[in-house]
Coordinates of C-alpha atoms in Angstrom, one line a residue:
X1 CA 26.7 51.1 -34.8
X2 CA 27.8 53.1 -37.8
X3 CA 28.0 56.9 -38.0
X4 CA 27.4 57.8 -41.4
X5 CA 28.7 60.9 -43.3
X6 CA 26.3 63.2 -44.8
X7 CA 26.5 63.2 -48.5
X8 CA 25.1 65.3 -51.5
X9 CA 23.9 68.8 -51.4
X10 CA 22.7 70.0 -48.1
X11 CA 19.7 72.3 -48.2
X12 CA 19.1 75.0 -45.9
X13 CA 15.8 73.5 -45.0
X14 CA 17.8 70.3 -44.0
X15 CA 20.4 72.2 -41.9
X16 CA 17.5 73.8 -40.1
X17 CA 15.8 70.4 -39.6
X18 CA 19.0 68.6 -38.4
X19 CA 19.7 71.8 -36.0
X20 CA 16.0 71.6 -34.5
X21 CA 16.2 67.9 -33.9
X22 CA 19.5 68.4 -32.2
X23 CA 18.0 71.1 -30.1
X24 CA 15.0 69.2 -29.2
X25 CA 16.9 65.9 -28.5
X26 CA 19.2 67.7 -26.0
X27 CA 16.1 69.0 -24.3
X28 CA 14.5 65.6 -24.0
X29 CA 17.8 63.8 -23.1
X30 CA 18.3 66.3 -20.3
X31 CA 14.8 65.9 -19.0
X32 CA 14.5 62.2 -19.2
X33 CA 17.7 60.7 -19.5
X34 CA 19.1 59.2 -22.7
X35 CA 18.2 55.6 -22.2
X36 CA 14.6 56.7 -21.5
X37 CA 13.9 58.5 -24.7
X38 CA 12.6 57.1 -28.1
X39 CA 12.9 58.5 -31.4
X40 CA 9.3 59.3 -31.5
X41 CA 9.6 61.6 -28.5
X42 CA 12.5 63.4 -30.1
X43 CA 10.4 64.0 -33.3
X44 CA 7.3 65.0 -31.2
X45 CA 9.5 67.7 -29.5
X46 CA 10.9 68.8 -32.6
X47 CA 7.6 68.9 -34.6
X48 CA 8.8 66.4 -37.4
X49 CA 8.0 63.1 -38.7
X50 CA 10.2 59.9 -38.2
X51 CA 10.9 60.3 -41.9
X52 CA 12.7 63.7 -41.0
X53 CA 14.6 62.0 -38.2
X54 CA 15.8 59.1 -40.7
X55 CA 16.8 61.6 -43.2
X56 CA 19.4 62.9 -40.9
X57 CA 20.2 60.2 -38.5
X58 CA 20.4 56.5 -38.5
X59 CA 19.9 56.1 -34.7
X60 CA 19.5 58.1 -31.4
X61 CA 23.3 57.1 -30.9
X62 CA 24.4 58.8 -34.1
X63 CA 22.3 61.9 -33.0
X64 CA 23.9 61.8 -29.6
X65 CA 27.4 61.9 -31.3
X66 CA 26.4 65.0 -33.5
X67 CA 25.6 66.7 -30.3
X68 CA 28.7 65.4 -28.5
X69 CA 30.9 66.7 -31.7
X70 CA 29.2 70.1 -31.3
X71 CA 30.4 70.4 -27.5
X72 CA 33.7 68.7 -28.1
X73 CA 34.6 71.1 -30.9
X74 CA 33.5 74.1 -28.8
X75 CA 35.3 73.0 -25.7
X76 CA 38.5 72.4 -28.0
X77 CA 38.1 75.8 -29.6
X78 CA 37.5 77.5 -26.0
X79 CA 40.8 75.9 -24.8
X80 CA 42.8 76.4 -27.9
X81 CA 41.9 80.1 -27.9
X82 CA 42.7 80.7 -24.3
X83 CA 45.9 78.8 -24.7
X84 CA 47.0 80.6 -27.8
X85 CA 46.9 84.1 -26.4
X86 CA 50.4 84.0 -25.1
X87 CA 52.4 83.1 -28.4
X88 CA 55.2 80.4 -28.0
X89 CA 55.4 81.4 -24.4
X90 CA 52.7 80.1 -22.0
X91 CA 51.8 82.0 -18.7
X92 CA 50.3 78.9 -17.2
X93 CA 48.3 80.7 -14.4
X94 CA 47.0 83.3 -16.8
X95 CA 46.1 80.7 -19.4
X96 CA 44.4 78.4 -16.9
X97 CA 42.3 81.6 -15.6
X98 CA 41.2 82.3 -19.2
X99 CA 40.3 78.6 -19.7
X100 CA 38.2 78.3 -16.7
X101 CA 36.5 81.4 -17.3
X102 CA 34.9 80.5 -20.5
X103 CA 34.9 76.7 -20.4
X104 CA 31.6 75.0 -21.0
X105 CA 30.2 73.8 -17.6
X106 CA 26.5 73.2 -18.5
X107 CA 24.7 70.9 -16.2
X108 CA 22.0 69.9 -18.7
X109 CA 24.7 68.7 -21.0
X110 CA 26.7 67.0 -18.1
X111 CA 23.5 65.1 -17.4
X112 CA 23.1 63.9 -21.0
X113 CA 26.9 63.0 -21.5
X114 CA 26.9 61.0 -18.2
X115 CA 23.8 59.0 -19.3
X116 CA 25.5 58.3 -22.5
X117 CA 28.7 57.2 -20.9
X118 CA 27.1 54.5 -19.1
X119 CA 25.3 53.5 -22.3
X120 CA 28.7 53.3 -24.2
X121 CA 30.4 51.5 -21.2
X122 CA 28.1 48.6 -22.1
X123 CA 28.7 48.8 -26.0
X124 CA 32.2 48.5 -27.0
X125 CA 31.5 49.7 -30.4
X126 CA 29.9 53.0 -29.3
X127 CA 32.6 53.4 -26.5
X128 CA 35.2 53.3 -29.3
X129 CA 33.7 56.2 -31.1
X130 CA 33.3 58.1 -27.9
X131 CA 37.0 57.6 -27.0
X132 CA 38.0 58.9 -30.3
X133 CA 35.9 62.0 -29.9
X134 CA 37.6 62.4 -26.4
X135 CA 41.0 62.0 -28.0
X136 CA 40.3 65.0 -30.4
X137 CA 40.1 67.2 -27.3
X138 CA 43.4 65.8 -25.6
X139 CA 45.1 66.3 -29.1
X140 CA 44.1 70.0 -29.0
X141 CA 45.5 70.6 -25.5
X142 CA 48.7 68.4 -26.3
X143 CA 49.4 70.4 -29.3
X144 CA 49.4 73.5 -27.7
X145 CA 51.4 72.3 -24.9
X146 CA 54.0 70.9 -27.1
X147 CA 54.4 74.2 -29.0
X148 CA 55.0 75.9 -25.5
X149 CA 57.8 73.4 -24.7
X150 CA 61.1 75.1 -24.9
X151 CA 59.5 78.3 -24.0
X152 CA 57.6 77.4 -20.8
X153 CA 58.4 74.6 -18.1
X154 CA 55.4 72.3 -18.3
X155 CA 55.9 68.9 -16.5
X156 CA 56.1 65.6 -18.0
X157 CA 55.2 65.0 -21.8
X158 CA 52.5 67.1 -23.6
X159 CA 50.3 63.9 -24.0
X160 CA 50.3 63.0 -20.6
X161 CA 49.5 66.6 -19.4
X162 CA 46.6 66.7 -21.8
X163 CA 45.3 63.3 -20.3
X164 CA 45.7 65.0 -16.8
X165 CA 43.8 68.0 -18.0
X166 CA 41.0 66.1 -19.2
X167 CA 40.7 64.0 -16.2
X168 CA 40.8 67.0 -14.2
X169 CA 37.9 68.3 -16.0
X170 CA 36.0 65.1 -15.8
X171 CA 36.4 65.0 -12.0
X172 CA 35.2 68.5 -11.3
X173 CA 32.2 68.1 -13.8
X174 CA 31.2 65.1 -11.6
X175 CA 31.2 67.0 -8.5
X176 CA 29.3 69.7 -10.3
X177 CA 26.4 67.2 -11.2
X178 CA 26.1 66.7 -7.3
X179 CA 26.7 70.0 -5.8
X180 CA 25.5 72.2 -8.7
X181 CA 27.9 74.8 -7.7
X182 CA 29.2 76.2 -10.9
X183 CA 31.2 79.0 -9.3
X184 CA 33.3 76.6 -7.0
X185 CA 33.6 74.2 -9.9
X186 CA 35.6 76.8 -12.0
X187 CA 37.7 77.7 -8.8
X188 CA 38.6 73.9 -8.2
X189 CA 39.2 73.3 -12.0
X190 CA 41.6 76.4 -12.1
X191 CA 43.7 75.1 -9.0
X192 CA 43.9 71.5 -10.3
X193 CA 45.1 72.8 -13.8
X194 CA 47.6 75.1 -12.5
X195 CA 48.9 72.5 -10.2
X196 CA 49.1 70.0 -13.1
X197 CA 50.8 72.4 -15.5
X198 CA 53.4 73.8 -13.2
X199 CA 55.8 72.4 -10.8
X200 CA 53.1 71.5 -8.4
X201 CA 52.1 68.7 -10.8
X202 CA 55.5 67.1 -10.5
X203 CA 55.5 66.9 -6.6
X204 CA 54.8 63.5 -5.1

């Protein structure tokens, strides 16, 4: 699968068409499941022709990655903003509280993402692209933790801590898919992140 880069002048109309296709696809994916949706269904939901779809995306995979990029960048921005408030020092409990307060925990998105993870697991090319998107989020977290080193005691190396943070998010969101309890998901995520990023994460 090839994810193309948009070239040439992008008109306001095309930007609006692309945004509408993304919104419609998200709603259809959440309702039916990624693997059960056709391009025609996305076009129908958005009110556009197949020509409008193919002028913006080569495939449903590419459309999904545009959705994923939106949310990955939003999550990275949320995390980076929450972690940047302390300057070079990092008050871990306070920073974790800020992160868990604002972090995207949208169940419809988690349903769509989980469907696509299963799809990607069976397609190495798609999996590789998805792994790179996930790596961007880890890098944003690792960069902030690395800047805090020397000012704040963070167990282990920054890259390892970033992997642990993303794994904790994955685990809590999996639980959220099953019990639909966003309030407790935020509490559990806060407890996990605090343990991982303080001395609690270094204990056996």
